[in-house]
Amino acid sequence: MTTSASVPTGSESAITAGDTVTDRLVEANARYADSFADPGMDARPVLRVAVVACMDARLDLHAALGLELGDCHTIRNAGGVVTDDVIRSLTISQRKLGTRSVVLIHHTGCGLESLTEDFRNELEVEVGQRPAWAVESFRDVDQDVRQSMQRVRTSPFVPHTDDVRGFVFDVKTGLLREVDPAS
């Protein structure tokens, strides 16, 4: 897999005047589509699992978890926090698309550890409107995983909560460490 850290900087990958990163992505999609073959899958994940994780670009979830296309639903946001929208996605995933397990993955070195709810105040001053959403920052990644597990387990909308597990992904080693929900 090519990451932004390993993209060549020579003329072959340089963005020409007027091109944007989005242009580059669209061009890559055209090359992908040239050899694309419909895998014949439906929207129901083969492994009946939904993975909720941080949007951090260092997390290659499919590689880290040994997953293939079609194995899982992947729900990502800043921090991997279980918000109302994550509950919405999990509810649809379970009630309409057959998932039964939920895996929550936070990670070391998360950017939310350095933010506070003051970020909302800063935005309000800058743009003249206070965001309706919470930042959901945290100082203790394990405690935040526990909170996320609890939010899934207590949601009246998510019916299958007997297999909800939480982990911290170490961005330096690639290893998952399970978080005990009772600690």
mmCIF file of C-alpha atoms in Angstrom:
data_model
loop_
_atom_site.group_PDB
_atom_site.id
_atom_site.type_symbol
_atom_site.label_atom_id
_atom_site.label_comp_id
_atom_site.label_asym_id
_atom_site.label_seq_id
_atom_site.Cartn_x
_atom_site.Cartn_y
_atom_site.Cartn_z
ATOM 1 C CA MET A 1 0.000 0.000 0.000
ATOM 2 C CA THR A 2 1.259 3.458 -0.814
ATOM 3 C CA THR A 3 0.948 6.083 1.888
ATOM 4 C CA SER A 4 1.424 9.800 1.607
ATOM 5 C CA ALA A 5 4.751 9.350 3.370
ATOM 6 C CA SER A 6 5.971 6.997 0.640
ATOM 7 C CA VAL A 7 4.587 8.658 -2.496
ATOM 8 C CA PRO A 8 7.456 9.439 -4.864
ATOM 9 C CA THR A 9 8.204 13.119 -5.232
ATOM 10 C CA GLY A 10 9.498 12.897 -8.815
ATOM 11 C CA SER A 11 7.781 14.339 -11.850
ATOM 12 C CA GLU A 12 5.712 11.173 -12.378
ATOM 13 C CA SER A 13 3.643 11.887 -9.290
ATOM 14 C CA ALA A 14 3.858 15.660 -9.201
ATOM 15 C CA ILE A 15 0.597 17.514 -9.364
ATOM 16 C CA THR A 16 0.695 19.711 -12.422
ATOM 17 C CA ALA A 17 -0.443 23.318 -12.384
ATOM 18 C CA GLY A 18 -4.185 23.439 -11.963
ATOM 19 C CA ASP A 19 -4.445 19.825 -10.770
ATOM 20 C CA THR A 20 -5.648 19.115 -7.261
ATOM 21 C CA VAL A 21 -5.377 16.116 -4.998
ATOM 22 C CA THR A 22 -8.969 15.358 -5.922
ATOM 23 C CA ASP A 23 -8.019 15.370 -9.611
ATOM 24 C CA ARG A 24 -5.314 12.854 -8.771
ATOM 25 C CA LEU A 25 -7.812 10.650 -6.934
ATOM 26 C CA VAL A 26 -10.253 10.771 -9.850
ATOM 27 C CA GLU A 27 -7.462 9.773 -12.242
ATOM 28 C CA ALA A 28 -6.523 6.880 -9.947
ATOM 29 C CA ASN A 29 -10.158 5.801 -9.929
ATOM 30 C CA ALA A 30 -10.239 5.736 -13.722
ATOM 31 C CA ARG A 31 -7.219 3.397 -13.733
ATOM 32 C CA TYR A 32 -8.890 1.243 -11.040
ATOM 33 C CA ALA A 33 -12.155 1.077 -12.991
ATOM 34 C CA ASP A 34 -10.324 -0.084 -16.130
ATOM 35 C CA SER A 35 -9.665 -3.447 -14.506
ATOM 36 C CA PHE A 36 -12.592 -3.501 -12.069
ATOM 37 C CA ALA A 37 -14.805 -6.565 -12.010
ATOM 38 C CA ASP A 38 -18.046 -6.598 -10.056
ATOM 39 C CA PRO A 39 -17.364 -8.883 -7.063
ATOM 40 C CA GLY A 40 -21.031 -9.913 -6.998
ATOM 41 C CA MET A 41 -21.502 -9.060 -3.330
ATOM 42 C CA ASP A 42 -24.403 -7.474 -1.568
ATOM 43 C CA ALA A 43 -24.198 -4.987 1.303
ATOM 44 C CA ARG A 44 -24.311 -7.650 4.038
ATOM 45 C CA PRO A 45 -20.841 -8.161 5.534
ATOM 46 C CA VAL A 46 -19.622 -11.738 5.245
ATOM 47 C CA LEU A 47 -18.252 -11.787 8.810
ATOM 48 C CA ARG A 48 -21.328 -10.043 10.243
ATOM 49 C CA VAL A 49 -19.157 -7.491 12.036
ATOM 50 C CA ALA A 50 -19.095 -3.698 12.166
ATOM 51 C CA VAL A 51 -15.797 -1.982 12.996
ATOM 52 C CA VAL A 52 -15.897 1.506 14.491
ATOM 53 C CA ALA A 53 -12.526 3.239 14.321
ATOM 54 C CA CYS A 54 -10.767 6.555 14.226
ATOM 55 C CA MET A 55 -10.344 8.257 10.867
ATOM 56 C CA ASP A 56 -6.578 8.566 11.475
ATOM 57 C CA ALA A 57 -4.744 7.963 8.195
ATOM 58 C CA ARG A 58 -2.220 5.675 9.925
ATOM 59 C CA LEU A 59 -4.857 2.979 10.517
ATOM 60 C CA ASP A 60 -5.135 0.525 7.618
ATOM 61 C CA LEU A 61 -7.954 -1.451 9.180
ATOM 62 C CA HIS A 62 -8.319 -4.122 6.523
ATOM 63 C CA ALA A 63 -4.609 -4.968 6.643
ATOM 64 C CA ALA A 64 -4.386 -4.718 10.437
ATOM 65 C CA LEU A 65 -7.362 -7.029 10.961
ATOM 66 C CA GLY A 66 -6.808 -9.418 8.049
ATOM 67 C CA LEU A 67 -10.025 -8.337 6.363
ATOM 68 C CA GLU A 68 -11.014 -8.614 2.723
ATOM 69 C CA LEU A 69 -13.490 -6.597 0.691
ATOM 70 C CA GLY A 70 -16.997 -7.477 1.848
ATOM 71 C CA ASP A 71 -15.997 -8.800 5.281
ATOM 72 C CA CYS A 72 -17.221 -5.924 7.457
ATOM 73 C CA HIS A 73 -18.899 -2.577 7.741
ATOM 74 C CA THR A 74 -16.393 0.142 8.605
ATOM 75 C CA ILE A 75 -17.564 3.255 10.427
ATOM 76 C CA ARG A 76 -14.945 5.950 10.981
ATOM 77 C CA ASN A 77 -14.851 9.358 12.594
ATOM 78 C CA ALA A 78 -12.476 11.546 14.590
ATOM 79 C CA GLY A 79 -11.456 9.448 17.594
ATOM 80 C CA GLY A 80 -13.577 6.434 16.711
ATOM 81 C CA VAL A 81 -16.047 7.850 19.215
ATOM 82 C CA VAL A 82 -19.534 6.368 19.480
ATOM 83 C CA THR A 83 -21.707 9.365 18.627
ATOM 84 C CA ASP A 84 -25.380 9.484 17.670
ATOM 85 C CA ASP A 85 -24.381 9.064 14.028
ATOM 86 C CA VAL A 86 -22.331 5.957 14.854
ATOM 87 C CA ILE A 87 -25.343 4.535 16.698
ATOM 88 C CA ARG A 88 -27.407 5.301 13.578
ATOM 89 C CA SER A 89 -24.948 3.395 11.391
ATOM 90 C CA LEU A 90 -24.689 0.462 13.815
ATOM 91 C CA THR A 91 -28.486 0.268 14.050
ATOM 92 C CA ILE A 92 -28.818 0.040 10.265
ATOM 93 C CA SER A 93 -25.882 -2.375 10.094
ATOM 94 C CA GLN A 94 -27.467 -4.737 12.615
ATOM 95 C CA ARG A 95 -31.182 -4.370 11.987
ATOM 96 C CA LYS A 96 -31.114 -4.251 8.180
ATOM 97 C CA LEU A 97 -27.803 -5.755 7.098
ATOM 98 C CA GLY A 98 -27.232 -8.625 9.499
ATOM 99 C CA THR A 99 -24.190 -7.698 11.582
ATOM 100 C CA ARG A 100 -23.984 -9.141 15.087
ATOM 101 C CA SER A 101 -20.547 -8.119 16.409
ATOM 102 C CA VAL A 102 -19.085 -4.673 17.056
ATOM 103 C CA VAL A 103 -15.359 -3.973 17.280
ATOM 104 C CA LEU A 104 -14.283 -0.542 18.537
ATOM 105 C CA ILE A 105 -10.762 0.647 17.744
ATOM 106 C CA HIS A 106 -9.139 3.750 19.177
ATOM 107 C CA HIS A 107 -5.369 4.288 18.906
ATOM 108 C CA THR A 108 -2.291 5.684 20.554
ATOM 109 C CA GLY A 109 -1.301 9.235 19.730
ATOM 110 C CA CYS A 110 -4.827 10.318 18.783
ATOM 111 C CA GLY A 111 -5.306 13.975 17.902
ATOM 112 C CA LEU A 112 -8.383 14.165 20.141
ATOM 113 C CA GLU A 113 -6.093 13.787 23.145
ATOM 114 C CA SER A 114 -4.717 17.265 22.459
ATOM 115 C CA LEU A 115 -8.061 19.024 21.907
ATOM 116 C CA THR A 116 -10.625 20.247 24.412
ATOM 117 C CA GLU A 117 -14.215 21.336 24.151
ATOM 118 C CA ASP A 118 -12.781 24.881 23.891
ATOM 119 C CA PHE A 119 -12.360 24.063 20.192
ATOM 120 C CA ARG A 120 -16.115 24.657 19.849
ATOM 121 C CA ASN A 121 -15.720 28.102 21.423
ATOM 122 C CA GLU A 122 -12.889 28.914 19.023
ATOM 123 C CA LEU A 123 -15.076 27.901 16.079
ATOM 124 C CA GLU A 124 -17.946 30.008 17.362
ATOM 125 C CA VAL A 125 -15.705 33.063 17.581
ATOM 126 C CA GLU A 126 -14.251 32.418 14.121
ATOM 127 C CA VAL A 127 -17.411 31.620 12.149
ATOM 128 C CA GLY A 128 -20.133 33.188 14.281
ATOM 129 C CA GLN A 129 -21.973 29.954 14.979
ATOM 130 C CA ARG A 130 -21.466 27.338 17.677
ATOM 131 C CA PRO A 131 -21.286 23.753 16.391
ATOM 132 C CA ALA A 132 -24.134 21.519 17.566
ATOM 133 C CA TRP A 133 -21.730 18.590 17.941
ATOM 134 C CA ALA A 134 -19.366 17.847 20.819
ATOM 135 C CA VAL A 135 -15.641 17.532 20.179
ATOM 136 C CA GLU A 136 -15.547 14.307 22.270
ATOM 137 C CA SER A 137 -11.930 14.894 23.232
ATOM 138 C CA PHE A 138 -10.335 12.693 25.876
ATOM 139 C CA ARG A 139 -7.193 12.284 27.952
ATOM 140 C CA ASP A 140 -7.382 8.549 28.716
ATOM 141 C CA VAL A 141 -7.763 6.407 25.589
ATOM 142 C CA ASP A 142 -8.732 3.278 27.577
ATOM 143 C CA GLN A 143 -11.483 5.138 29.416
ATOM 144 C CA ASP A 144 -12.773 6.527 26.134
ATOM 145 C CA VAL A 145 -12.923 3.001 24.673
ATOM 146 C CA ARG A 146 -14.892 1.914 27.782
ATOM 147 C CA GLN A 147 -17.276 4.832 27.307
ATOM 148 C CA SER A 148 -17.776 3.903 23.653
ATOM 149 C CA MET A 149 -18.458 0.252 24.549
ATOM 150 C CA GLN A 150 -20.999 1.400 27.142
ATOM 151 C CA ARG A 151 -22.748 3.669 24.645
ATOM 152 C CA VAL A 152 -23.179 0.760 22.211
ATOM 153 C CA ARG A 153 -24.257 -1.699 24.903
ATOM 154 C CA THR A 154 -26.883 0.633 26.352
ATOM 155 C CA SER A 155 -28.374 1.938 23.119
ATOM 156 C CA PRO A 156 -31.984 0.816 22.748
ATOM 157 C CA PHE A 157 -31.540 0.860 18.964
ATOM 158 C CA VAL A 158 -28.630 -1.603 18.728
ATOM 159 C CA PRO A 159 -30.132 -5.036 19.442
ATOM 160 C CA HIS A 160 -27.026 -7.256 19.419
ATOM 161 C CA THR A 161 -24.703 -6.143 22.203
ATOM 162 C CA ASP A 162 -23.341 -9.425 23.548
ATOM 163 C CA ASP A 163 -20.232 -9.214 21.310
ATOM 164 C CA VAL A 164 -19.036 -5.613 21.690
ATOM 165 C CA ARG A 165 -15.296 -5.379 22.263
ATOM 166 C CA GLY A 166 -12.912 -2.454 22.406
ATOM 167 C CA PHE A 167 -9.236 -2.117 21.523
ATOM 168 C CA VAL A 168 -6.391 0.370 21.337
ATOM 169 C CA PHE A 169 -4.249 0.140 18.197
ATOM 170 C CA ASP A 170 -0.602 1.007 18.785
ATOM 171 C CA VAL A 171 0.487 3.162 15.842
ATOM 172 C CA LYS A 172 4.163 2.303 16.480
ATOM 173 C CA THR A 173 3.837 -1.511 16.620
ATOM 174 C CA GLY A 174 0.599 -2.226 14.749
ATOM 175 C CA LEU A 175 -0.688 -4.339 17.630
ATOM 176 C CA LEU A 176 -4.145 -4.245 19.141
ATOM 177 C CA ARG A 177 -4.535 -4.222 22.925
ATOM 178 C CA GLU A 178 -7.943 -5.183 24.264
ATOM 179 C CA VAL A 179 -9.538 -2.877 26.827
ATOM 180 C CA ASP A 180 -11.280 -4.486 29.778
ATOM 181 C CA PRO A 181 -14.735 -2.911 29.971
ATOM 182 C CA ALA A 182 -14.862 -3.332 33.760
ATOM 183 C CA SER A 183 -11.590 -1.640 34.733
#
